[in-house]
XYZ file of C-alpha atoms in Angstrom:
663
model
C 115.450 -24.908 74.502
C 118.063 -27.291 75.868
C 120.504 -28.937 73.429
C 118.767 -31.669 71.421
C 119.358 -35.136 72.830
C 117.938 -38.316 71.340
C 116.059 -40.695 73.634
C 117.867 -44.038 73.522
C 115.584 -47.089 73.128
C 116.369 -50.567 74.477
C 115.099 -54.033 73.544
C 115.788 -55.332 77.065
C 113.840 -52.858 79.200
C 111.374 -50.022 78.789
C 112.726 -46.503 78.371
C 111.309 -43.627 80.391
C 111.521 -40.005 79.326
C 110.057 -36.600 80.098
C 108.447 -34.731 77.222
C 107.616 -31.017 77.488
C 104.272 -30.086 75.958
C 104.744 -28.626 72.500
C 108.415 -29.599 72.317
C 109.542 -32.373 69.986
C 111.760 -35.160 71.324
C 114.028 -37.140 69.018
C 114.011 -40.913 69.497
C 116.945 -43.132 68.503
C 115.498 -46.203 66.761
C 118.791 -47.358 65.253
C 121.168 -48.029 68.158
C 119.607 -51.172 69.697
C 117.872 -53.360 67.084
C 117.322 -57.139 66.785
C 119.703 -59.134 64.654
C 118.367 -59.456 61.127
C 115.972 -56.523 61.423
C 115.701 -54.299 58.353
C 112.590 -52.254 59.109
C 110.527 -50.881 61.978
C 107.020 -49.762 62.746
C 105.813 -47.257 65.357
C 102.576 -46.946 67.295
C 101.556 -44.727 70.212
C 98.833 -44.170 72.741
C 96.289 -41.385 72.544
C 97.834 -37.944 73.159
C 101.170 -38.790 71.559
C 102.045 -37.374 68.163
C 104.616 -39.364 66.189
C 106.178 -38.258 62.943
C 109.218 -39.044 60.873
C 111.735 -36.487 59.707
C 113.540 -37.286 56.493
C 114.903 -35.855 53.266
C 112.311 -36.452 50.559
C 114.963 -36.455 47.838
C 116.690 -39.462 49.407
C 113.925 -41.290 51.264
C 110.615 -42.548 49.925
C 107.780 -42.780 52.425
C 106.662 -46.408 52.709
C 103.162 -47.405 51.715
C 100.729 -49.811 53.282
C 101.453 -50.722 56.890
C 104.126 -48.003 57.190
C 107.252 -49.918 57.966
C 110.318 -47.767 57.684
C 113.565 -49.277 56.395
C 116.360 -49.083 58.949
C 118.995 -48.288 56.352
C 117.511 -44.881 55.516
C 118.190 -41.492 57.142
C 114.786 -41.114 58.759
C 114.529 -39.776 62.314
C 111.646 -40.427 64.635
C 110.196 -37.510 66.607
C 107.503 -37.572 69.288
C 105.595 -34.873 71.150
C 102.691 -34.613 73.572
C 99.847 -32.131 73.531
C 98.937 -32.112 77.234
C 100.553 -32.661 80.599
C 100.369 -36.161 82.079
C 97.972 -36.901 84.901
C 100.378 -39.513 86.255
C 103.894 -40.701 85.547
C 104.558 -42.528 82.268
C 100.953 -42.446 81.029
C 101.941 -41.867 77.378
C 103.282 -44.915 75.509
C 105.206 -45.444 72.258
C 105.951 -48.912 70.861
C 108.622 -49.573 68.208
C 108.479 -53.006 66.522
C 111.371 -54.335 64.406
C 110.940 -56.676 61.422
C 113.162 -58.766 59.252
C 112.488 -60.629 56.019
C 109.544 -62.349 57.697
C 107.188 -59.381 57.708
C 104.389 -61.011 59.689
C 106.280 -61.488 62.937
C 108.280 -58.864 64.818
C 111.811 -59.736 65.830
C 111.632 -57.490 68.883
C 110.011 -54.511 70.537
C 111.143 -51.361 72.335
C 108.796 -49.545 74.702
C 109.008 -45.818 75.461
C 106.998 -44.431 78.378
C 106.606 -40.657 78.328
C 105.609 -38.260 81.084
C 104.213 -35.050 79.678
C 104.914 -31.814 81.543
C 103.769 -28.329 80.601
C 106.636 -25.899 81.278
C 106.611 -22.370 79.900
C 107.560 -18.857 80.946
C 105.037 -16.273 79.787
C 105.136 -12.466 79.712
C 103.215 -9.745 77.895
C 104.902 -10.472 74.576
C 101.936 -9.100 72.608
C 102.022 -5.754 74.495
C 98.342 -5.867 75.420
C 98.817 -5.207 79.130
C 98.056 -8.837 80.003
C 100.090 -12.037 80.045
C 98.884 -14.501 77.427
C 100.253 -17.830 76.250
C 102.558 -17.195 73.316
C 103.468 -19.690 70.627
C 105.901 -17.298 68.955
C 109.355 -15.961 69.688
C 109.484 -14.789 73.318
C 113.240 -14.268 73.451
C 113.617 -11.635 70.717
C 112.386 -8.025 71.011
C 111.088 -6.259 67.886
C 110.156 -2.610 67.317
C 107.181 -1.387 65.307
C 103.413 -1.890 65.083
C 103.972 -5.521 64.072
C 106.653 -5.986 66.720
C 106.599 -8.058 69.870
C 108.402 -8.397 73.164
C 107.682 -7.537 76.780
C 108.420 -4.182 78.430
C 109.757 -3.286 81.863
C 109.329 -0.034 83.754
C 112.224 1.246 85.822
C 110.691 1.255 89.298
C 111.964 4.760 90.048
C 108.965 6.161 91.922
C 108.328 5.970 95.682
C 105.040 4.298 96.566
C 105.619 3.985 100.306
C 105.348 7.216 102.293
C 107.572 5.779 105.012
C 110.505 5.596 102.620
C 112.622 8.518 101.445
C 114.170 6.662 98.502
C 112.938 5.318 95.149
C 111.404 1.851 95.308
C 114.173 0.304 93.224
C 116.690 0.923 96.021
C 114.947 -1.679 98.195
C 115.511 -5.405 97.715
C 112.166 -6.144 99.345
C 108.631 -5.078 98.529
C 107.681 -1.883 100.374
C 104.079 -1.607 99.197
C 101.558 -3.777 97.349
C 100.966 -0.772 95.080
C 104.560 -1.268 93.958
C 103.525 -4.403 92.062
C 101.730 -2.201 89.512
C 105.094 -0.751 88.529
C 106.415 -4.220 87.705
C 105.705 -6.517 84.767
C 103.921 -9.807 85.507
C 105.473 -13.121 84.473
C 103.762 -16.504 84.732
C 105.485 -19.883 84.997
C 103.383 -22.835 83.835
C 104.455 -26.007 85.654
C 101.697 -28.548 85.103
C 102.540 -32.215 85.506
C 102.408 -35.115 87.983
C 103.636 -34.076 91.417
C 105.842 -37.198 91.547
C 107.816 -35.926 88.572
C 109.116 -33.019 90.617
C 110.569 -35.404 93.201
C 113.321 -36.107 90.691
C 113.183 -32.898 88.664
C 113.442 -29.236 89.568
C 112.628 -25.922 87.944
C 115.335 -23.251 88.046
C 114.798 -19.588 87.211
C 117.941 -17.894 85.865
C 119.235 -14.531 84.730
C 122.527 -13.713 82.980
C 125.262 -12.112 85.080
C 125.146 -9.070 82.792
C 121.482 -8.486 83.688
C 121.802 -9.040 87.421
C 122.047 -5.333 88.277
C 119.291 -4.404 85.826
C 116.403 -6.575 87.051
C 114.826 -7.891 90.219
C 112.209 -10.686 90.345
C 109.627 -11.300 93.072
C 107.697 -14.544 93.501
C 104.026 -14.115 94.381
C 102.179 -16.548 96.595
C 98.751 -15.005 96.234
C 98.272 -13.321 99.577
C 97.643 -9.704 100.495
C 100.630 -9.407 102.779
C 104.033 -8.046 101.811
C 105.545 -11.262 103.157
C 103.743 -13.164 100.376
C 106.119 -11.604 97.848
C 109.702 -12.778 98.060
C 112.624 -11.538 96.026
C 114.068 -14.541 94.186
C 116.373 -12.966 91.587
C 118.356 -9.759 91.636
C 121.798 -8.192 91.974
C 122.886 -10.735 94.610
C 121.068 -13.776 93.232
C 121.397 -15.139 89.692
C 119.302 -18.300 90.037
C 116.353 -19.572 92.023
C 115.108 -23.116 92.494
C 111.371 -22.747 92.133
C 109.378 -23.890 95.152
C 106.540 -25.657 93.398
C 103.739 -26.778 95.700
C 101.716 -29.957 95.254
C 99.144 -29.617 92.475
C 100.415 -26.184 91.479
C 100.070 -25.499 87.764
C 101.025 -21.819 87.619
C 103.376 -19.636 89.639
C 103.212 -15.869 89.308
C 106.222 -13.554 89.357
C 106.713 -9.798 89.123
C 109.710 -8.380 87.272
C 111.146 -5.028 88.345
C 113.324 -2.817 86.156
C 116.268 -1.188 87.941
C 118.205 0.827 85.345
C 117.423 2.940 82.320
C 119.127 2.331 78.983
C 122.499 4.069 78.896
C 125.849 4.031 77.128
C 126.703 0.655 78.686
C 123.210 -0.848 78.512
C 121.076 -1.306 75.396
C 117.950 -1.794 77.507
C 117.467 -5.507 76.774
C 117.350 -8.156 79.495
C 116.294 -11.802 79.603
C 115.071 -14.388 82.101
C 114.805 -18.148 81.661
C 113.424 -21.213 83.374
C 115.005 -24.654 83.070
C 113.628 -28.118 83.788
C 116.506 -30.067 85.331
C 116.713 -33.833 85.886
C 118.179 -34.276 89.367
C 118.126 -38.059 89.170
C 121.351 -38.154 87.167
C 124.924 -37.235 87.963
C 125.697 -34.677 86.830
C 122.270 -33.103 86.681
C 120.920 -32.694 83.158
C 118.957 -29.726 81.812
C 116.091 -31.129 79.757
C 114.423 -27.906 78.640
C 114.864 -24.138 78.866
C 112.359 -21.403 78.057
C 113.592 -17.819 77.749
C 111.764 -14.490 77.672
C 113.145 -11.087 76.749
C 112.262 -7.588 77.950
C 113.141 -4.050 76.913
C 113.414 -1.347 79.542
C 110.984 1.495 78.839
C 112.858 4.664 77.823
C 112.536 8.058 79.476
C 110.518 10.272 77.099
C 110.395 14.076 76.977
C 107.229 15.983 76.053
C 107.276 19.008 73.709
C 105.364 22.280 74.004
C 102.680 20.868 71.713
C 101.519 18.472 74.428
C 98.768 19.799 76.749
C 100.048 21.196 80.068
C 99.075 19.626 83.366
C 101.177 21.458 85.962
C 103.232 24.661 85.951
C 106.042 24.927 88.501
C 107.507 28.270 89.587
C 109.609 29.459 92.525
C 108.830 32.092 95.123
C 112.020 34.145 95.611
C 113.276 37.344 97.227
C 116.064 39.640 96.032
C 117.164 43.278 96.292
C 114.094 44.357 94.323
C 111.790 42.505 96.677
C 109.764 39.352 96.085
C 108.531 38.050 92.729
C 104.956 38.100 94.018
C 103.641 40.008 90.982
C 105.243 37.435 88.685
C 103.569 34.642 90.650
C 100.225 36.411 90.249
C 100.802 36.595 86.497
C 101.577 32.875 86.441
C 98.398 32.199 88.383
C 96.392 34.139 85.789
C 98.107 32.270 82.954
C 97.428 28.832 84.440
C 93.818 29.787 85.087
C 93.385 30.655 81.414
C 95.106 27.434 80.329
C 93.221 25.260 82.850
C 96.518 24.114 84.298
C 97.537 23.532 87.926
C 100.032 25.972 89.452
C 102.635 24.634 91.905
C 104.749 27.213 93.737
C 108.038 26.062 95.201
C 108.556 28.082 98.421
C 111.808 29.794 99.348
C 112.512 27.313 102.126
C 112.708 24.584 99.460
C 114.324 26.491 96.591
C 116.851 28.370 98.764
C 116.263 31.434 96.576
C 117.153 29.543 93.383
C 114.558 30.661 90.837
C 115.825 28.770 87.773
C 113.560 25.749 88.040
C 113.769 24.960 84.315
C 117.515 24.562 84.665
C 117.163 22.176 87.591
C 114.953 19.500 86.040
C 113.081 18.189 83.019
C 109.769 16.374 83.134
C 109.185 13.246 81.086
C 107.485 9.890 81.508
C 107.902 6.158 81.108
C 105.296 3.780 79.728
C 104.522 0.086 79.443
C 101.266 -1.426 78.118
C 99.990 -1.889 81.677
C 101.190 1.340 83.319
C 102.608 4.821 82.738
C 103.853 7.496 85.116
C 105.802 10.772 84.972
C 109.524 10.805 85.739
C 111.540 13.907 86.571
C 115.107 14.043 85.230
C 117.216 15.950 87.761
C 120.041 17.926 86.153
C 123.577 17.808 87.573
C 123.695 21.603 88.167
C 123.136 21.114 91.932
C 122.397 24.626 93.123
C 119.693 25.874 95.491
C 116.979 23.667 93.962
C 119.103 20.522 93.982
C 116.969 18.710 96.582
C 113.573 19.779 95.258
C 113.077 17.060 92.580
C 114.134 14.286 94.953
C 112.434 15.457 98.117
C 109.266 17.046 96.728
C 108.501 15.534 93.331
C 109.561 11.912 93.791
C 106.539 10.093 95.181
C 103.763 7.607 94.392
C 103.610 7.139 90.610
C 106.121 9.954 90.103
C 109.595 8.712 89.275
C 113.051 10.222 89.543
C 116.259 9.817 87.552
C 119.513 11.726 87.500
C 123.018 11.551 86.106
C 125.977 12.946 88.012
C 129.121 14.241 86.324
C 132.183 12.282 87.471
C 135.458 14.014 88.324
C 134.328 17.589 87.535
C 131.674 20.159 88.232
C 128.839 21.074 85.845
C 128.991 23.905 83.339
C 126.133 26.218 82.427
C 125.363 23.966 79.445
C 124.502 21.104 81.827
C 121.409 22.981 83.009
C 118.169 21.863 81.408
C 117.282 25.198 79.908
C 119.745 23.758 77.422
C 117.516 20.738 76.806
C 114.407 20.784 74.630
C 112.439 18.472 72.370
C 110.704 19.063 69.067
C 107.157 18.012 68.236
C 106.777 14.868 66.092
C 108.498 15.316 62.719
C 109.214 13.406 59.525
C 112.613 13.832 57.872
C 112.598 12.310 54.413
C 111.511 8.716 54.938
C 112.402 8.736 58.632
C 109.600 9.333 61.112
C 110.130 10.671 64.624
C 106.657 10.252 66.168
C 107.949 11.426 69.556
C 110.023 14.295 68.198
C 113.767 14.804 68.568
C 115.688 16.022 71.599
C 117.605 19.275 71.137
C 120.696 20.047 73.199
C 123.031 23.017 73.015
C 126.727 22.503 72.487
C 129.839 24.179 71.152
C 130.486 24.943 67.505
C 131.683 21.697 65.889
C 135.375 21.021 66.559
C 135.790 24.331 68.377
C 136.585 22.833 71.784
C 134.042 25.044 73.573
C 131.515 24.241 76.282
C 129.375 21.124 75.922
C 126.667 19.361 77.870
C 128.296 16.631 79.978
C 128.871 13.372 78.146
C 127.099 11.362 80.853
C 123.878 13.320 80.199
C 124.232 13.197 76.407
C 124.868 9.454 76.525
C 121.750 8.914 78.630
C 119.557 10.909 76.247
C 120.924 9.116 73.189
C 120.528 5.671 74.769
C 116.746 6.133 75.119
C 116.638 5.720 71.284
C 113.113 7.050 70.728
C 113.935 10.798 70.449
C 117.262 10.839 68.598
C 119.132 13.942 69.880
C 120.259 16.828 67.693
C 123.169 18.970 68.861
C 122.848 22.697 68.255
C 125.314 25.554 68.695
C 124.492 27.448 71.886
C 127.983 28.216 73.171
C 127.829 31.648 71.496
C 125.510 32.730 74.311
C 126.746 33.745 77.744
C 124.421 31.328 79.540
C 124.551 28.975 76.563
C 121.032 27.526 76.512
C 118.926 26.594 73.488
C 115.835 28.179 75.074
C 117.473 31.582 74.545
C 116.981 31.448 70.784
C 114.246 28.878 70.048
C 110.936 27.447 71.147
C 107.992 25.543 69.651
C 104.342 26.532 69.778
C 101.261 24.441 68.911
C 99.056 25.455 65.995
C 95.667 24.240 64.833
C 96.639 23.828 61.186
C 97.840 20.677 59.429
C 101.483 21.193 60.464
C 100.490 21.328 64.116
C 103.339 23.550 65.292
C 105.769 26.334 64.450
C 109.390 26.776 65.378
C 110.029 30.248 66.784
C 113.546 31.604 66.363
C 114.972 34.787 67.863
C 115.823 37.092 64.976
C 118.070 40.155 65.233
C 117.581 40.870 61.515
C 113.781 40.869 61.941
C 114.116 43.267 64.869
C 116.431 45.678 63.021
C 114.132 45.534 59.998
C 111.141 46.401 62.207
C 112.995 49.327 63.789
C 114.097 50.564 60.362
C 110.479 50.483 59.182
C 109.361 52.445 62.246
C 112.109 55.005 61.673
C 111.006 55.460 58.081
C 107.437 55.896 59.312
C 108.650 58.793 61.448
C 108.944 57.099 64.833
C 112.725 57.212 65.196
C 112.560 58.909 68.566
C 110.343 56.207 70.095
C 112.461 54.535 72.729
C 113.276 51.031 73.843
C 112.720 50.447 77.599
C 110.017 53.091 77.711
C 108.190 52.645 81.008
C 111.085 51.000 82.861
C 112.403 52.888 85.871
C 115.668 50.990 86.209
C 116.896 51.104 82.611
C 118.018 54.010 80.460
C 115.927 54.537 77.349
C 117.400 54.157 73.898
C 115.610 55.496 70.844
C 115.128 53.622 67.600
C 117.475 56.121 65.919
C 120.149 55.497 68.556
C 119.885 51.737 68.293
C 120.097 51.784 64.493
C 123.089 54.120 64.630
C 124.932 52.036 67.244
C 127.651 50.281 65.233
C 128.610 48.020 68.142
C 125.009 46.897 68.596
C 124.701 46.206 64.857
C 127.965 44.269 64.835
C 126.932 42.206 67.831
C 123.620 41.336 66.219
C 125.192 40.471 62.889
C 127.230 37.898 64.816
C 124.160 36.675 66.726
C 122.194 36.324 63.482
C 124.967 34.244 61.914
C 124.922 31.901 64.921
C 121.138 31.585 64.780
C 121.219 31.038 61.008
C 123.683 28.179 61.481
C 121.217 26.588 63.905
C 118.341 27.370 61.542
C 119.954 25.272 58.821
C 120.627 22.397 61.237
C 117.027 22.480 62.464
C 115.623 22.527 58.942
C 117.788 19.574 57.967
C 117.397 17.465 61.125
C 113.689 18.175 61.702
C 112.589 18.262 58.068
C 111.335 21.848 58.326
C 110.513 24.320 55.564
C 110.858 28.082 55.872
C 107.089 28.293 56.258
C 107.392 26.243 59.468
C 109.592 28.908 61.104
C 108.517 32.226 62.612
C 111.149 34.909 63.221
C 110.620 36.701 66.528
C 112.260 40.169 66.761
C 115.111 40.112 69.262
C 118.397 41.943 69.841
C 121.519 40.752 71.636
C 124.747 42.357 72.805
C 128.169 40.860 73.360
C 129.790 40.804 76.780
C 133.221 39.185 77.044
C 132.656 37.640 73.582
C 129.374 35.962 74.585
C 125.862 37.151 73.717
C 123.141 38.256 76.112
C 119.614 39.472 75.390
C 119.485 43.259 74.898
C 115.856 43.362 76.013
C 113.700 40.580 77.515
C 114.067 37.568 75.254
C 110.612 36.860 73.864
C 111.264 33.334 72.581
C 112.111 32.378 76.158
C 108.401 32.047 76.859
C 106.281 29.493 78.660
C 103.809 27.657 76.420
C 100.574 26.441 77.994
C 98.474 25.173 75.121
C 97.372 28.157 73.049
C 98.319 30.587 75.832
C 101.836 32.013 75.659
C 103.451 33.712 78.656
C 105.916 35.987 76.847
C 108.558 38.217 78.481
C 107.399 41.819 78.155
C 110.008 43.409 75.829
C 109.430 47.045 76.769
C 109.788 48.070 73.140
C 109.223 51.495 71.603
C 105.684 52.784 72.174
C 104.028 53.822 68.913
C 100.432 54.974 68.856
C 100.050 53.781 72.414
C 101.291 50.246 71.756
C 104.640 48.485 72.111
C 105.730 47.862 68.530
C 107.525 44.660 69.509
C 104.457 43.229 71.210
C 102.300 44.310 68.274
C 104.646 42.585 65.818
C 104.704 39.324 67.787
C 100.929 39.328 68.092
C 100.594 39.814 64.333
C 102.827 36.791 63.795
C 101.311 34.398 66.345
C 97.660 35.244 66.913
C 96.628 34.293 63.334
C 97.902 30.813 64.281
C 95.261 30.611 67.033
C 97.629 31.607 69.850
C 97.061 34.081 72.660
C 100.002 36.299 73.593
C 100.146 37.357 77.242
C 103.110 39.645 77.912
C 104.469 39.386 81.449
C 106.959 41.644 83.199
C 110.016 39.602 84.205
C 112.597 42.367 83.859
C 113.901 42.739 87.413
C 113.258 39.248 88.742
C 114.581 37.316 85.751
C 115.907 39.301 82.769
C 118.474 41.279 84.752
C 119.786 37.953 86.089
C 120.280 36.594 82.535
C 117.097 34.559 82.366
C 113.462 34.884 81.380
C 110.080 33.248 81.929
C 110.960 29.843 80.479
C 114.086 29.699 82.645
C 112.019 30.449 85.727
C 109.173 28.000 85.088
C 108.753 24.321 84.349
C 105.798 22.474 82.824
C 104.700 18.877 83.238
C 102.716 17.829 80.184
C 100.485 14.958 79.150
C 102.284 11.971 77.628
C 102.056 11.263 73.923
C 99.100 9.103 72.884
C 101.528 7.339 70.517
C 103.083 4.212 72.038
C 106.861 4.331 71.811
C 107.201 0.606 71.059
C 105.284 1.099 67.798
C 108.061 3.225 66.293
C 111.179 1.975 64.540
C 114.225 4.010 65.654
């Protein structure tokens, strides 16, 4: 709304004014009155609503013929319910009276031109633009909330382009309009009115690099869509055509929420009187948007695609591993995508390179890959091979320094939906590995942490992963879906559970059964030798303390009970003060629905079965899960990674709509 201005009446000549449909106009009935007048009476033509505003404690409403005393604090307000068909077709007459009540001392005439001006967006979040009578400027979270939503146009709909759509200031494809949010300007009124009035679309300077607006002229050609607002243009004088009652726009999001951007933007339209000097703004309508956040998907969401790299090293190719992945995806009814060596440049750690998520508005949703700043052999793969039609791309680069191991996305995970006390996290919480608090160790880059936090819908939890040589959270935890009421379990690597298992097997008489039995490239070590190895015990006491610290954080921040956690037997050893997996790290698995691709641990063989595999099966299969143990020893484990590090899964989005939560 423009600042309130009272329409000044005159006894000498009629007054003309513009009245916006649904907007009240104050009328000054006190400034120009006949001498001797002490009261006034108001009448209006059909379509005009007239009412008086006054304080009931000080003013008594007159009876009878409704003449209002001039010496009271009563303001006159008028409004119109429809747009005028021609100029000045609504009339208001004010008659002034003195002591002689039968004859008016004078009259003032007000001629109104009604114009319907409004800016409309999908405030109700239904996927369609509807006329809103409520607050369009404010954005509210929750199921009872309101406010329009913008998608960051970070996909690439045009095959002729090599860059995301948002990098272009012009429309590259008509399909691109689906990634934008529609906005409708109502501008109904007599054509003659717009000879002396103009409509101006505006955006704040602070939003100019966040949003772009295209004006649609109804055709099927790209030239019918013209950019009218954006980084280089803060205002646009609307080109209204004769008889035009609605003009359609498309609003494009350009940036995700971040440390310097809360995600809120606004646009406004103003009706400006150009017949005065200086020009006067008569009315302004403003709409607000929130940029859709980037959302991660946890292991509990159904898998859609599994990505894995074809590589070659001194042991040969990982062809057998790829065959195992093919079998796993076949069981899970999931598509397998193999990144060839020419594209991965022999970089197998595809989990470290990227993280899949998605963005969603009521009218559209599409996946978005978050490219990590690690920038090794796979650095071009997300941009060149995944970015495409309805598949977006986002990244954050580290200024002034190179990435550390903790900046890889094996160090980024997300929990299933949880409730912590009275606080609900219907989209789960992001988990990132960091240093021990106040220790000054390695951390994920601030620019990445800030981005994740700014999305608001998956409040991040920092864990302690710097005790590990690689330093990733996927080395000691994962989540698996279950069919019970809880819906998931947290799996934690557990040195104490492993030592307890080995002690039990020793007491059962299997002390000579050896770890790494069946491996050609690794010396065997019996259960007796492992239990007697003081260095190994010391290393695993340290590892267990680090995991227990994280266990307590996870229980507190995710609202978990001990019954929600499953301890997976695992041993570590220290090398240069940092821990590495002693045998293939079983929690570093790939989860495809109820099918788990678990690193084959090569544990002691007892009665023809690996006791580690048997133990894990006894823990997980009662939960409805299927354990498939896969050999990754030479291709991954010896290079300080496992199956999860060497794979990446794109999953179905949450059915829950992020705007219905309250962060």
